[in-house]
Coordinates of C-alpha atoms in Angstrom, one line a residue:
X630 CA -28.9 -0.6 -62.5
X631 CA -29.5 -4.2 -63.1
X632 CA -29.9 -4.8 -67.2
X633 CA -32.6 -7.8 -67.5
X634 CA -35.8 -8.9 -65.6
X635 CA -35.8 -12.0 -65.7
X636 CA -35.1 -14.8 -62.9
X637 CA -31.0 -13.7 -62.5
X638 CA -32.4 -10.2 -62.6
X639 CA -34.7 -10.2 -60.3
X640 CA -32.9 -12.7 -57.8
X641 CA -30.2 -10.1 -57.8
X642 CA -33.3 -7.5 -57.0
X643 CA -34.6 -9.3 -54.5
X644 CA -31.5 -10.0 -52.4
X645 CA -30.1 -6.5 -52.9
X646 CA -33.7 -5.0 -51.4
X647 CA -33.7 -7.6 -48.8
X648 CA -30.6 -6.8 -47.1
X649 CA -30.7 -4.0 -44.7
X650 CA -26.8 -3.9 -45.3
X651 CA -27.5 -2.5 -48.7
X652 CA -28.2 0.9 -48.3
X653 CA -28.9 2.5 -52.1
X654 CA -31.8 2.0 -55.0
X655 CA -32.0 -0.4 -57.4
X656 CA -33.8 0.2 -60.9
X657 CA -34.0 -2.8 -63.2
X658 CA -34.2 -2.6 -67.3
X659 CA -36.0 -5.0 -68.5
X660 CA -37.7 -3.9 -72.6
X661 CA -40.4 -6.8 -72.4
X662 CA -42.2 -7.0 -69.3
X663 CA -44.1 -9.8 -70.9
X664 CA -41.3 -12.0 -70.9
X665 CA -42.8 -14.1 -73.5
X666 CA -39.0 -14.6 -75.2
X667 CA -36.9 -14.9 -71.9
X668 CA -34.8 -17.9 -71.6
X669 CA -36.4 -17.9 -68.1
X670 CA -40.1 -18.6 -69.4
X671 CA -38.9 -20.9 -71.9
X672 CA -37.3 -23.1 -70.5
X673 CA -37.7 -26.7 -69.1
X674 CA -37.6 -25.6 -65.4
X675 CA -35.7 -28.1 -64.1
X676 CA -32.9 -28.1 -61.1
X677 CA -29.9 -30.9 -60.2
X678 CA -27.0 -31.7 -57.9
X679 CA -25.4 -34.0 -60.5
X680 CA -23.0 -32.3 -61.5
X681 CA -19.2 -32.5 -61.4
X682 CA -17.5 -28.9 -60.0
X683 CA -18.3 -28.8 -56.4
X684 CA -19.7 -25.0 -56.5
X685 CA -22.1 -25.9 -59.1
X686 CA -23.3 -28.4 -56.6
X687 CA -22.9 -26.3 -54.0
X688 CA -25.4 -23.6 -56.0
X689 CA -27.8 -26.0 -56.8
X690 CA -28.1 -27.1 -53.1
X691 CA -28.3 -23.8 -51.8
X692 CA -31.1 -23.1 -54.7
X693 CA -33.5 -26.4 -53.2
X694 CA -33.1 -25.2 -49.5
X695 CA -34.0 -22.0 -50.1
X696 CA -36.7 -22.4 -52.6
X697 CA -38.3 -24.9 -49.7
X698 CA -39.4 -22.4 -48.1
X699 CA -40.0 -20.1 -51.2
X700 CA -43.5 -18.8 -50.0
X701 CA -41.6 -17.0 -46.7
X702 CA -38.8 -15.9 -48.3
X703 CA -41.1 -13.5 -51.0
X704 CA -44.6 -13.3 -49.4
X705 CA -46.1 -10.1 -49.9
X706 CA -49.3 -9.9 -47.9
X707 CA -49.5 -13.6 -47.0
X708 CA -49.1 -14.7 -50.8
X709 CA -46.6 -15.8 -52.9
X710 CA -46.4 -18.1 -56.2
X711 CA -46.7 -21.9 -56.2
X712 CA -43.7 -23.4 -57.5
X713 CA -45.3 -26.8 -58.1
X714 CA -42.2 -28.4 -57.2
X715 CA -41.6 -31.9 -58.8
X716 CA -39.0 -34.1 -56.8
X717 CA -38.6 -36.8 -59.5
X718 CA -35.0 -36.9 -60.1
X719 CA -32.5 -37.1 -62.5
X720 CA -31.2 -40.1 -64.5
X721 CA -28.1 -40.1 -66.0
X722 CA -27.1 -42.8 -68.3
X723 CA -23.9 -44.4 -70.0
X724 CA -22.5 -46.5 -71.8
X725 CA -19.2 -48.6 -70.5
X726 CA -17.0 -45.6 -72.2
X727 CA -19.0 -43.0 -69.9
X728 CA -18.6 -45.1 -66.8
X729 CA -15.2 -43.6 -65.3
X730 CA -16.5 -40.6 -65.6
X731 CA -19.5 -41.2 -63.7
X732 CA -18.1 -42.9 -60.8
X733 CA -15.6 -39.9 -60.6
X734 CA -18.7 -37.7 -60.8
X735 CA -20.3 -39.6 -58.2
X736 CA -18.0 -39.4 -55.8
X737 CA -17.8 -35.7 -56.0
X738 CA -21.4 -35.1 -55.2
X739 CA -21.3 -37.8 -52.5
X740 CA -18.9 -35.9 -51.2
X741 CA -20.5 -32.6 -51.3
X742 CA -23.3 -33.9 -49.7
X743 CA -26.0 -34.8 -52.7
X744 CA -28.0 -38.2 -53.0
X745 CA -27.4 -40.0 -55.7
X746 CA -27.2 -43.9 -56.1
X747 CA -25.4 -45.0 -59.1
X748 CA -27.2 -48.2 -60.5
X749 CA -25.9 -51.1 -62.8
X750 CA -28.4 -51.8 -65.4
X751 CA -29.9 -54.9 -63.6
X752 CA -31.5 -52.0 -61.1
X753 CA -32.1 -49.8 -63.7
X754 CA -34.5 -52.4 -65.1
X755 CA -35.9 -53.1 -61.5
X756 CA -36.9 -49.5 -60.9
X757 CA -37.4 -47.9 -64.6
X758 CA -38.9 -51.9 -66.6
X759 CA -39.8 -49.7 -69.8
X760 CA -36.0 -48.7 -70.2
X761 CA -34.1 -50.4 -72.9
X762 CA -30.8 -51.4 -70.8
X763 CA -28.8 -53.7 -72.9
X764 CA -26.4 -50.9 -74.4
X765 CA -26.0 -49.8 -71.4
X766 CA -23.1 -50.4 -68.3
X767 CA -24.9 -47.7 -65.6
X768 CA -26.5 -44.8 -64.6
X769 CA -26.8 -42.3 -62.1
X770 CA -30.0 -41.2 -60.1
X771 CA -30.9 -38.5 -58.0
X772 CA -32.7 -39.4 -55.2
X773 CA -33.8 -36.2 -53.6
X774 CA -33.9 -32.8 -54.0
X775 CA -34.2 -32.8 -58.3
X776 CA -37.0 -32.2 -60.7
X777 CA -39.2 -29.8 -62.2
X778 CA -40.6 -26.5 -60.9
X779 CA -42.9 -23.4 -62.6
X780 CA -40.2 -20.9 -63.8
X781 CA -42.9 -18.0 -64.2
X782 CA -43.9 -18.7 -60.9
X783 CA -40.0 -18.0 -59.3
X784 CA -39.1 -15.4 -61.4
X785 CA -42.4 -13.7 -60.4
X786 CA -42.0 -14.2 -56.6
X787 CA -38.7 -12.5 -57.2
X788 CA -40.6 -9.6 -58.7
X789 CA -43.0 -9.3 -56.6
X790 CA -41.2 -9.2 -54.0
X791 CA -38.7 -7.1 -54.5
X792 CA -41.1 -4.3 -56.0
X793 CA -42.5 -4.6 -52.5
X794 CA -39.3 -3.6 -51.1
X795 CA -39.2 -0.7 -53.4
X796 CA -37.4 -1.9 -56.4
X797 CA -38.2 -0.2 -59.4
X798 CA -39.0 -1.9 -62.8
X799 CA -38.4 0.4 -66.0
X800 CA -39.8 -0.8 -69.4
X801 CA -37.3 0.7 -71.4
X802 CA -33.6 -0.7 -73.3
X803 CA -30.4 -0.3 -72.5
X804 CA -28.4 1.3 -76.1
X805 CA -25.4 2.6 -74.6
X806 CA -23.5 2.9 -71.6
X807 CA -21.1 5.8 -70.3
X808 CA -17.8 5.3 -68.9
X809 CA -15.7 8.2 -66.8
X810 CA -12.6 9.7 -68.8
X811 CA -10.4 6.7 -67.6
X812 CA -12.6 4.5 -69.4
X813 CA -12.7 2.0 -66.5
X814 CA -15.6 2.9 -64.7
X815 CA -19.2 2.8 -65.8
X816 CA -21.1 6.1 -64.8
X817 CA -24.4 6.2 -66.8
X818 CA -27.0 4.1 -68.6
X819 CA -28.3 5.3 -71.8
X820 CA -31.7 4.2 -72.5
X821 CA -33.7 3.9 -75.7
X822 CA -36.1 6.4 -74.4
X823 CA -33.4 8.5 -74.3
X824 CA -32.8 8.8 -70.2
X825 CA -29.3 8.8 -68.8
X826 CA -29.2 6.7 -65.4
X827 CA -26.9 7.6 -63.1
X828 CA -25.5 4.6 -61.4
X829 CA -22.8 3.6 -58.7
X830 CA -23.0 -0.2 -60.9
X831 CA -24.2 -2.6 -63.4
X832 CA -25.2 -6.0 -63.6
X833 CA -25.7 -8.1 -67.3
X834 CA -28.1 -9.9 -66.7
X835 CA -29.3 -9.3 -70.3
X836 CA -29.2 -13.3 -70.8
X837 CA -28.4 -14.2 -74.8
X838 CA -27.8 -10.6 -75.4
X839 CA -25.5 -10.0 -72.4
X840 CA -22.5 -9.7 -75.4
X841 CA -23.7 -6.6 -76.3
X842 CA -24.4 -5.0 -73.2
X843 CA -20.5 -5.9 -72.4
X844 CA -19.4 -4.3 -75.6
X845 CA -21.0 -0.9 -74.5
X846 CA -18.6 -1.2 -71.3
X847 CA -15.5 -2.4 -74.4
X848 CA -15.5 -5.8 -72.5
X849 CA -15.4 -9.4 -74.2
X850 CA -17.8 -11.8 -73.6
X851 CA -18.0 -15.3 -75.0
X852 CA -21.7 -15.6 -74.8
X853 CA -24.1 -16.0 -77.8
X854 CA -28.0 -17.3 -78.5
X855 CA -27.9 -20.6 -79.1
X856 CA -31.7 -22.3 -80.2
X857 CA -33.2 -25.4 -78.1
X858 CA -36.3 -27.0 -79.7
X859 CA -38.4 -28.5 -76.8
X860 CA -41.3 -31.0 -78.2
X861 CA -43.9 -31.8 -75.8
X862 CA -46.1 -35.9 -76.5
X863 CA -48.4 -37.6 -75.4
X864 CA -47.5 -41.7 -75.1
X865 CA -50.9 -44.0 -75.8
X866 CA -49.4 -46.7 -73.5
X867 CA -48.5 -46.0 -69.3
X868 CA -45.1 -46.9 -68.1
X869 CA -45.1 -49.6 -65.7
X870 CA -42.7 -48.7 -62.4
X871 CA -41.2 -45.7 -60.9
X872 CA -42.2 -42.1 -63.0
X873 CA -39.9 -41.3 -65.5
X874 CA -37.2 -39.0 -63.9
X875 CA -35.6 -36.0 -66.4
X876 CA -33.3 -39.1 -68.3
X877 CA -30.3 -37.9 -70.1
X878 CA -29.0 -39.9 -72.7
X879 CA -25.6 -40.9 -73.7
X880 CA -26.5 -39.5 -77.2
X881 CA -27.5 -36.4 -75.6
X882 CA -31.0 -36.8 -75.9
X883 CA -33.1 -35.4 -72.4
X884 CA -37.0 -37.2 -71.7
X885 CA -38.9 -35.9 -69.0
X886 CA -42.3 -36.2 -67.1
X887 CA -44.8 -33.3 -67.2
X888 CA -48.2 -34.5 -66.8
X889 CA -50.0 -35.1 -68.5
X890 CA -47.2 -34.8 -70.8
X891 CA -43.5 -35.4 -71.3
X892 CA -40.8 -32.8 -72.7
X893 CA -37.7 -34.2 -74.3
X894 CA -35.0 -32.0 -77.0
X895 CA -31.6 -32.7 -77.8
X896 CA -28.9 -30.2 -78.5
X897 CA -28.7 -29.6 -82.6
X898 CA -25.8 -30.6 -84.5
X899 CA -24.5 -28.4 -85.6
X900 CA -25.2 -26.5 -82.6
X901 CA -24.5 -23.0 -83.9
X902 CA -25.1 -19.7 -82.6
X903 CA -28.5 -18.1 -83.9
X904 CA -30.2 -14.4 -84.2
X905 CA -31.6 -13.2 -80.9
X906 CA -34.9 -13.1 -82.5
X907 CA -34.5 -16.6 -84.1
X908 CA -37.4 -18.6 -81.8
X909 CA -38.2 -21.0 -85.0
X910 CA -38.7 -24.7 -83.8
X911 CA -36.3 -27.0 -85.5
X912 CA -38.8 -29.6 -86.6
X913 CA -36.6 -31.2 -88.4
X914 CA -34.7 -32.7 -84.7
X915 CA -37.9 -34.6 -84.3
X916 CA -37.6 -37.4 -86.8
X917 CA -33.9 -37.2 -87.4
X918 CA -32.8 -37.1 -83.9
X919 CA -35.1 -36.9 -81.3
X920 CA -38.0 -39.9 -81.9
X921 CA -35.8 -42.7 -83.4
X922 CA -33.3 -41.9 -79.9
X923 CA -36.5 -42.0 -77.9
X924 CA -37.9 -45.1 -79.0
X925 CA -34.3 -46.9 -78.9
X926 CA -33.7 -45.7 -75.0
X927 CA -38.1 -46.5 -74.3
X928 CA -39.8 -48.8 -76.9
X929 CA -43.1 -47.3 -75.1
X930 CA -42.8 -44.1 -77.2
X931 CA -43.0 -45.8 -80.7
X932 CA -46.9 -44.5 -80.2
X933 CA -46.7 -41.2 -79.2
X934 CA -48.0 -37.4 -80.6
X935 CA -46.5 -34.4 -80.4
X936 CA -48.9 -31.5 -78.5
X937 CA -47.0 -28.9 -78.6
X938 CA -43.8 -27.1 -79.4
X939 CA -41.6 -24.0 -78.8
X940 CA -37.9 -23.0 -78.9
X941 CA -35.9 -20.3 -76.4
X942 CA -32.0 -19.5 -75.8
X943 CA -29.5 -20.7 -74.1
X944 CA -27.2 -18.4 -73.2
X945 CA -24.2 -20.1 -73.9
X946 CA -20.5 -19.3 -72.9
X947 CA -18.6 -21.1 -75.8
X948 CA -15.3 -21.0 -73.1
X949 CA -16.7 -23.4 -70.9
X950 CA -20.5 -23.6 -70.8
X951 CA -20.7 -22.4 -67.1
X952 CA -21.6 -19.0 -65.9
X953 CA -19.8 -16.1 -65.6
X954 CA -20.6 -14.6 -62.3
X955 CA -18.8 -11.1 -60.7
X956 CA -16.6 -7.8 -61.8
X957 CA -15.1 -7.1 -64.7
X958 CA -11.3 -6.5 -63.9
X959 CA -10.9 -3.3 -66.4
X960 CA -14.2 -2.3 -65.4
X961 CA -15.1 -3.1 -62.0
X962 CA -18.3 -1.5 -61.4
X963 CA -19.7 -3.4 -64.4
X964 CA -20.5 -7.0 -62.7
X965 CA -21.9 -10.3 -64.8
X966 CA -24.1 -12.6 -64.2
X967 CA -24.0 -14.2 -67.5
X968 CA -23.4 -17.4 -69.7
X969 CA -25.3 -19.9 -67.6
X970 CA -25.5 -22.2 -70.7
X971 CA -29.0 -23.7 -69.7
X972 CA -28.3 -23.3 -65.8
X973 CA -29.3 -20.3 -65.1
X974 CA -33.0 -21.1 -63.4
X975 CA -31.5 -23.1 -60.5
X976 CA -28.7 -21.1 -59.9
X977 CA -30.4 -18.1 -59.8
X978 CA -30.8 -18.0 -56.1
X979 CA -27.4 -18.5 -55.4
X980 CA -26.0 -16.0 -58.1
X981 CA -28.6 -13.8 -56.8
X982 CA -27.2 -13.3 -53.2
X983 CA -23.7 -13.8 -54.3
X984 CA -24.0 -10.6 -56.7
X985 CA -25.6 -8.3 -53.8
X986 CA -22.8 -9.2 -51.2
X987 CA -20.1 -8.4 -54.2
X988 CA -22.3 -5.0 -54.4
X989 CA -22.6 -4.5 -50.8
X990 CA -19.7 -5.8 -49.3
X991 CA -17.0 -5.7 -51.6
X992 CA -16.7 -9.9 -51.3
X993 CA -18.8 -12.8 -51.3
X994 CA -19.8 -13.8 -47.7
X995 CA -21.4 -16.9 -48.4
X996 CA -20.5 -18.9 -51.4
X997 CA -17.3 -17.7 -53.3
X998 CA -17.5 -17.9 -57.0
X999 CA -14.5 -16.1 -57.8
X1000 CA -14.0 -19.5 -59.8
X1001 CA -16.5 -18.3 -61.6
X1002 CA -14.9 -15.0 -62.5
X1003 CA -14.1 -13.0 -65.2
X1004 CA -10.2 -13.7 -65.0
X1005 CA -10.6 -16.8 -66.4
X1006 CA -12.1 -15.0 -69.7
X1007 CA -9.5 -13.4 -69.9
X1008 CA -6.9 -16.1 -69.4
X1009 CA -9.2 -18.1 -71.3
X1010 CA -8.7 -20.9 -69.1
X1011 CA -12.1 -22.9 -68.8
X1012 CA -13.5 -23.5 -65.2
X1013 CA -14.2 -27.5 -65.7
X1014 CA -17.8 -29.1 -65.4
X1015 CA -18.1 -32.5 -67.4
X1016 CA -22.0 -33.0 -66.6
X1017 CA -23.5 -30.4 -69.3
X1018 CA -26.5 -31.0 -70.7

């Protein structure tokens, strides 16, 4: 039983029916199939190699090879979604204090095998002229293989294929969950409808709510909604040089292209967790935070309008901001895929086929996340990734 639809969900769906290793059903629990309030559907789509840990790297360059060839992988009758794939890049900026960091970054993913070019801010001005530069000592640039794709359109080739392999999706909630006598075993799903589902396992893949679903196994979960306002503008005046890559900030503040448009947040302060039904936009991040730090980092966007708004969840681990991926210990049946604080989209691939080879193997074959485990919630010792956005 697989709790949540949504792109981890089905990922895990669609690797599980797609191996001919795997030899039982899968049912997936998902209580809105509209996904109108999953972090999936709300989110800003996008998918790096910048980052510091080599096997969040080595997830995200797994997700871009496979999702190359995403029409073969989930065709179902010679279709499959568009994923619209944007290869513009990331831009990571800092000041002279964020510099060390950067070049230790760099070499990391240089070494694992990503492009990036790190830039002094004479080439920043040569390839990005509307960029304010003078606070600046450097940035870092993806030069293949990042940007912007259609979440609906992945999570729905997941779906759609993996129904076609004979995955079952159940409108319904998960309230409860039945362990054996020890207590370290889950046996059943209670739903709200008031079925009991026999199952052999479970994955959380219940996003902001994954907490509570652990708590129905008596397992801690660091893992709470946390709110991200995303404002979408128009600018009256064109950039002059290369497009405008998804630019972080040092103050935190993301900017990215999305024609005709561009999207831009920044995290609030205080950055606090929120009610799972909270999807208010913070409006009041606009003029505080988020215009004045545009206009400072691109003078260009003193004339711009806002088109549209909406807000959705991270899922945040407040441990370490990284996912929590495989078996819990005093449970073992009950696996996570949780906590991807905002990562979740481009590693759902990779967290996809690692959770069916721990369901059908017994072990990762491919990629080993046990870095990723549970034992490190438990020893509350945070697995380190400096580039969090």
């Amino acid at each position: 039983v697989i709790v949540g639809g949504a792109v981890i969900g089905s990922s895990v769906a669609y690797w599980l029916s797609e191996n001919p290793d795997y030899d039982g059903t899968v049912l997936v629990i998902e209580p809105d199939p509209t996904y109108q309030r999953a972090s999936t559907t709300l989110s800003e789509a996008s998918i790096r190699h910048q980052f510091s840990n080599p096997i969040n790297i080595a997830l995200s360059q797994f997700a871009t090879e496979f999702l190359a060839d995403f029409h073969t992988h989930v065709e179902v009758d010679d279709e499959a979604p568009d994923l619209g794939f944007r290869d513009t890049g990331y831009l990571f900026l800092a000041t002279e204090s964020g510099m060390e960091a950067m070049r230790e970054n760099h070499e990391v993913q240089v070494a694992c095998g990503a492009e990036v070019a790190l830039l002094n801010p004479a080439e920043l001005t040569a390839r990005f002229p509307y960029l304010f530069v003078d606070d600046l000592a450097g940035g870092s640039l993806g030069l293949r293989h990042e940007g912007s794709l259609d979440a609906y359109s992945l999570m729905r080739g997941f779906q759609g294929r993996a129904r076609h392999n004979g995955v079952e999706y159940a409108t319904d909630r998960v309230v409860d969950l039945a362990l054996n006598d020890a207590g370290n075993r889950v046996a059943g799903v209670e739903l709200a409808s008031g079925k009991i589902v026999t199952c052999g396992s479970v994955v959380n893949c219940a996003g902001p709510r994954a907490r509570w679903i652990a708590e129905m196994a008596g397992l801690e979960l660091p893992v709470e909604p946390r709110i991200r306002s995303v404002f979408s503008f128009d600018c009256r005046e064109s950039l002059e040089g290369s497009l405008l890559p998804l630019t972080i900030d040092p103050c935190g503040l993301h900017v990215r292209t999305d024609p005709p448009h561009y999207l831009t947040g920044v995290p609030p302060d205080p950055d606090l967790e929120v009610d799972p039904d909270d999807f208010r936009v913070r409006h009041d991040e606009w003029e505080e935070q988020v215009w004045p730090a545009l206009v400072h980092r691109i003078p260009a966007f003193e004339r711009i309008g806002v088109t549209h708004t909406w807000a959705g969840h991270y899922a945040y681990n407040t441990l370490d901001q990284n996912a929590v991926v495989g078996p819990a210990g005093p449970v073992p049946n009950f696996i996570f895929a949780n906590g991807f604080s905002g990562h979740g989209l481009q590693q759902s691939p990779g967290v996809g086929r690692a959770i069916s080879e721990l369901i059908t193997y017994g072990e990762y074959q491919t990629l080993d996340l046990r870095e990723l485990g549970y034992d490190r919630i438990l020893r509350s010792e945070p697995f380190v990734e400096r580039s969090v956005i």
